[in-house]
Amino acid sequence: MAPRRARKRAEGTASSNVFSMFDQSQIQEFKEAFTIMDQNRDGFIDKEDLRDTFAALGRINVKNEELEAMVKEAPGPINFTVFLTMFGEKLKGTDPEETILHAFKVFDTEGKGFVKADVIKEKLMTQADRFSEEEVKQMFAAFPPDVYGNLDYRNLCYVITHGEEKD
């Protein structure tokens, strides 16, 4: 077994690697998100914090099982470092922007940079990892189609892979 100081240093190295995955502005944005979600300001996000966050976003009747499943995704109590690590792991699994763009381009036969929202909705609800009606509504709330029912998939792909809209 390693001496206490060496063990501490090794543990610190493992947790600090997550900070190297993001630049300072991204870390600051994650910190702001964490602070918003940590409703009781105890430095940890728990089931009640998640319930309060959903309520603040207008989703009132979140099932206990759903909240428990979210909390169980973490290896332990969710402090900021664990929160950042979880996002890092999720983002690391995201396909490259070019791959996602190519998937949308299949439906953009005219090459205009948008697809009909009803086509995307139908595909999301009937293919592969099927979306529920609620999940489709949430996506279109975050990325609303234009007045003609078109979805700007280039911007959507950018946000999926970079976490923020283009200026």
mmCIF file of C-alpha atoms in Angstrom:
data_model
loop_
_atom_site.group_PDB
_atom_site.id
_atom_site.type_symbol
_atom_site.label_atom_id
_atom_site.label_comp_id
_atom_site.label_asym_id
_atom_site.label_seq_id
_atom_site.Cartn_x
_atom_site.Cartn_y
_atom_site.Cartn_z
ATOM 1 C CA MET A 1 0.000 0.000 0.000
ATOM 2 C CA ALA A 2 1.350 3.450 -0.935
ATOM 3 C CA PRO A 3 2.197 5.979 1.748
ATOM 4 C CA ARG A 4 -0.622 8.355 2.601
ATOM 5 C CA ARG A 5 0.919 11.357 0.801
ATOM 6 C CA ALA A 6 1.566 9.358 -2.414
ATOM 7 C CA ARG A 7 -1.933 7.901 -2.306
ATOM 8 C CA LYS A 8 -3.387 11.381 -1.860
ATOM 9 C CA ARG A 9 -1.325 12.709 -4.798
ATOM 10 C CA ALA A 10 -2.440 9.809 -7.037
ATOM 11 C CA GLU A 11 -6.086 10.399 -6.114
ATOM 12 C CA GLY A 12 -5.686 14.108 -6.830
ATOM 13 C CA THR A 13 -4.164 13.386 -10.226
ATOM 14 C CA ALA A 14 -7.101 11.222 -11.231
ATOM 15 C CA SER A 15 -9.661 13.842 -10.334
ATOM 16 C CA SER A 16 -7.706 16.757 -11.797
ATOM 17 C CA ASN A 17 -7.592 15.094 -15.236
ATOM 18 C CA VAL A 18 -11.234 15.951 -15.698
ATOM 19 C CA PHE A 19 -10.354 19.641 -15.507
ATOM 20 C CA SER A 20 -7.923 19.239 -18.408
ATOM 21 C CA MET A 21 -10.788 18.041 -20.629
ATOM 22 C CA PHE A 22 -12.367 21.507 -20.653
ATOM 23 C CA ASP A 23 -11.159 25.068 -21.064
ATOM 24 C CA GLN A 24 -11.682 27.621 -18.280
ATOM 25 C CA SER A 25 -14.840 29.133 -19.806
ATOM 26 C CA GLN A 26 -16.443 25.688 -20.083
ATOM 27 C CA ILE A 27 -15.530 24.856 -16.487
ATOM 28 C CA GLN A 28 -17.066 28.161 -15.399
ATOM 29 C CA GLU A 29 -20.281 27.339 -17.281
ATOM 30 C CA PHE A 30 -20.425 23.897 -15.661
ATOM 31 C CA LYS A 31 -19.833 25.535 -12.268
ATOM 32 C CA GLU A 32 -22.749 27.912 -12.888
ATOM 33 C CA ALA A 33 -24.970 24.988 -13.910
ATOM 34 C CA PHE A 34 -23.888 23.038 -10.825
ATOM 35 C CA THR A 35 -24.654 26.020 -8.589
ATOM 36 C CA ILE A 36 -28.117 26.404 -10.128
ATOM 37 C CA MET A 37 -28.854 22.707 -9.613
ATOM 38 C CA ASP A 38 -27.475 22.628 -6.041
ATOM 39 C CA GLN A 39 -30.702 24.167 -4.767
ATOM 40 C CA ASN A 40 -29.942 23.763 -1.057
ATOM 41 C CA ARG A 41 -26.336 25.031 -1.491
ATOM 42 C CA ASP A 42 -24.706 22.149 0.377
ATOM 43 C CA GLY A 43 -22.093 21.468 -2.329
ATOM 44 C CA PHE A 44 -23.778 18.269 -3.533
ATOM 45 C CA ILE A 45 -26.581 17.509 -5.986
ATOM 46 C CA ASP A 46 -29.071 15.005 -4.608
ATOM 47 C CA LYS A 47 -32.554 13.773 -5.496
ATOM 48 C CA GLU A 48 -34.278 16.776 -3.939
ATOM 49 C CA ASP A 49 -32.000 19.203 -5.806
ATOM 50 C CA LEU A 50 -32.918 17.437 -9.056
ATOM 51 C CA ARG A 51 -36.620 17.561 -8.202
ATOM 52 C CA ASP A 52 -36.361 21.310 -7.474
ATOM 53 C CA THR A 53 -34.413 21.890 -10.694
ATOM 54 C CA PHE A 54 -37.047 20.084 -12.749
ATOM 55 C CA ALA A 55 -39.762 22.108 -11.002
ATOM 56 C CA ALA A 56 -37.947 25.341 -11.849
ATOM 57 C CA LEU A 57 -37.934 24.203 -15.482
ATOM 58 C CA GLY A 58 -41.682 23.522 -15.375
ATOM 59 C CA ARG A 59 -41.626 19.754 -14.983
ATOM 60 C CA ILE A 60 -43.486 19.139 -11.747
ATOM 61 C CA ASN A 61 -44.351 15.431 -11.528
ATOM 62 C CA VAL A 62 -40.966 13.738 -11.864
ATOM 63 C CA LYS A 63 -41.088 10.143 -10.657
ATOM 64 C CA ASN A 64 -38.892 9.112 -7.722
ATOM 65 C CA GLU A 65 -37.553 6.201 -9.790
ATOM 66 C CA GLU A 66 -36.397 8.615 -12.494
ATOM 67 C CA LEU A 67 -34.584 10.803 -9.959
ATOM 68 C CA GLU A 68 -33.019 7.766 -8.273
ATOM 69 C CA ALA A 69 -31.776 6.481 -11.639
ATOM 70 C CA MET A 70 -30.137 9.850 -12.321
ATOM 71 C CA VAL A 71 -28.393 9.942 -8.952
ATOM 72 C CA LYS A 72 -27.274 6.307 -9.358
ATOM 73 C CA GLU A 73 -25.367 7.240 -12.532
ATOM 74 C CA ALA A 74 -22.784 8.839 -10.243
ATOM 75 C CA PRO A 75 -20.185 6.700 -8.469
ATOM 76 C CA GLY A 76 -20.991 8.455 -5.169
ATOM 77 C CA PRO A 77 -22.234 11.800 -3.858
ATOM 78 C CA ILE A 78 -22.353 14.366 -6.682
ATOM 79 C CA ASN A 79 -20.004 17.213 -5.855
ATOM 80 C CA PHE A 80 -18.649 19.531 -8.562
ATOM 81 C CA THR A 81 -15.744 17.251 -9.531
ATOM 82 C CA VAL A 82 -18.075 14.243 -9.923
ATOM 83 C CA PHE A 83 -20.545 16.443 -11.859
ATOM 84 C CA LEU A 84 -17.782 17.583 -14.221
ATOM 85 C CA THR A 85 -16.488 14.018 -14.620
ATOM 86 C CA MET A 86 -19.976 12.784 -15.512
ATOM 87 C CA PHE A 87 -20.319 15.460 -18.203
ATOM 88 C CA GLY A 88 -16.843 14.681 -19.481
ATOM 89 C CA GLU A 89 -17.726 11.012 -19.833
ATOM 90 C CA LYS A 90 -21.009 11.837 -21.581
ATOM 91 C CA LEU A 91 -19.348 14.265 -23.992
ATOM 92 C CA LYS A 92 -16.488 11.858 -24.688
ATOM 93 C CA GLY A 93 -19.075 9.389 -26.001
ATOM 94 C CA THR A 94 -20.539 11.935 -28.410
ATOM 95 C CA ASP A 95 -19.918 11.265 -32.076
ATOM 96 C CA PRO A 96 -17.745 13.786 -33.902
ATOM 97 C CA GLU A 97 -19.640 16.731 -35.389
ATOM 98 C CA GLU A 98 -18.948 15.533 -38.943
ATOM 99 C CA THR A 99 -20.541 12.125 -38.229
ATOM 100 C CA ILE A 100 -23.700 13.718 -36.858
ATOM 101 C CA LEU A 101 -23.855 16.166 -39.794
ATOM 102 C CA HIS A 102 -23.638 13.279 -42.262
ATOM 103 C CA ALA A 103 -26.538 11.543 -40.513
ATOM 104 C CA PHE A 104 -28.723 14.648 -40.963
ATOM 105 C CA LYS A 105 -27.557 15.231 -44.543
ATOM 106 C CA VAL A 106 -29.224 11.963 -45.532
ATOM 107 C CA PHE A 107 -32.545 13.749 -44.997
ATOM 108 C CA ASP A 108 -31.386 17.048 -46.566
ATOM 109 C CA THR A 109 -31.657 15.991 -50.195
ATOM 110 C CA GLU A 110 -31.357 19.593 -51.448
ATOM 111 C CA GLY A 111 -28.297 20.395 -49.293
ATOM 112 C CA LYS A 112 -29.844 23.506 -47.718
ATOM 113 C CA GLY A 113 -28.717 22.868 -44.129
ATOM 114 C CA PHE A 114 -32.137 22.110 -42.732
ATOM 115 C CA VAL A 115 -34.632 19.268 -42.629
ATOM 116 C CA LYS A 116 -38.351 19.192 -41.999
ATOM 117 C CA ALA A 117 -39.057 18.853 -38.285
ATOM 118 C CA ASP A 118 -41.907 16.386 -38.891
ATOM 119 C CA VAL A 119 -39.518 14.075 -40.802
ATOM 120 C CA ILE A 120 -36.994 14.175 -37.938
ATOM 121 C CA LYS A 121 -39.772 13.600 -35.394
ATOM 122 C CA GLU A 122 -41.013 10.560 -37.305
ATOM 123 C CA LYS A 123 -37.493 9.097 -37.590
ATOM 124 C CA LEU A 124 -36.668 9.749 -33.928
ATOM 125 C CA MET A 125 -39.839 8.005 -32.800
ATOM 126 C CA THR A 126 -39.602 4.984 -35.117
ATOM 127 C CA GLN A 127 -35.891 4.186 -35.617
ATOM 128 C CA ALA A 128 -33.071 2.812 -33.396
ATOM 129 C CA ASP A 129 -33.163 4.294 -29.851
ATOM 130 C CA ARG A 130 -36.737 5.538 -30.158
ATOM 131 C CA PHE A 131 -37.652 8.881 -28.624
ATOM 132 C CA SER A 132 -40.902 9.275 -26.716
ATOM 133 C CA GLU A 133 -43.328 12.067 -27.578
ATOM 134 C CA GLU A 134 -42.087 13.936 -24.487
ATOM 135 C CA GLU A 135 -38.432 13.630 -25.553
ATOM 136 C CA VAL A 136 -39.261 14.981 -29.017
ATOM 137 C CA LYS A 137 -41.119 17.914 -27.427
ATOM 138 C CA GLN A 138 -38.099 18.636 -25.217
ATOM 139 C CA MET A 139 -35.769 18.581 -28.207
ATOM 140 C CA PHE A 140 -37.968 20.936 -30.219
ATOM 141 C CA ALA A 141 -38.310 23.214 -27.185
ATOM 142 C CA ALA A 142 -34.519 23.470 -27.068
ATOM 143 C CA PHE A 143 -34.116 23.621 -30.861
ATOM 144 C CA PRO A 144 -37.381 24.955 -32.286
ATOM 145 C CA PRO A 145 -38.024 24.636 -36.006
ATOM 146 C CA ASP A 146 -38.463 27.873 -37.971
ATOM 147 C CA VAL A 147 -41.880 29.167 -39.052
ATOM 148 C CA TYR A 148 -41.743 26.862 -42.097
ATOM 149 C CA GLY A 149 -41.196 23.758 -39.956
ATOM 150 C CA ASN A 150 -37.491 23.462 -40.810
ATOM 151 C CA LEU A 151 -34.856 22.352 -38.322
ATOM 152 C CA ASP A 152 -31.387 23.930 -38.634
ATOM 153 C CA TYR A 153 -29.420 20.733 -38.153
ATOM 154 C CA ARG A 154 -26.013 22.392 -38.547
ATOM 155 C CA ASN A 155 -26.610 24.496 -35.428
ATOM 156 C CA LEU A 156 -28.073 21.486 -33.612
ATOM 157 C CA CYS A 157 -24.961 19.406 -34.433
ATOM 158 C CA TYR A 158 -22.704 22.212 -33.258
ATOM 159 C CA VAL A 159 -24.518 22.454 -29.921
ATOM 160 C CA ILE A 160 -24.481 18.660 -29.449
ATOM 161 C CA THR A 161 -20.720 18.506 -29.964
ATOM 162 C CA HIS A 162 -19.613 21.857 -28.496
ATOM 163 C CA GLY A 163 -22.254 22.566 -25.861
ATOM 164 C CA GLU A 164 -23.088 26.091 -27.013
ATOM 165 C CA GLU A 165 -24.581 27.880 -29.996
ATOM 166 C CA LYS A 166 -22.427 29.490 -32.661
ATOM 167 C CA ASP A 167 -22.167 33.260 -32.440
#
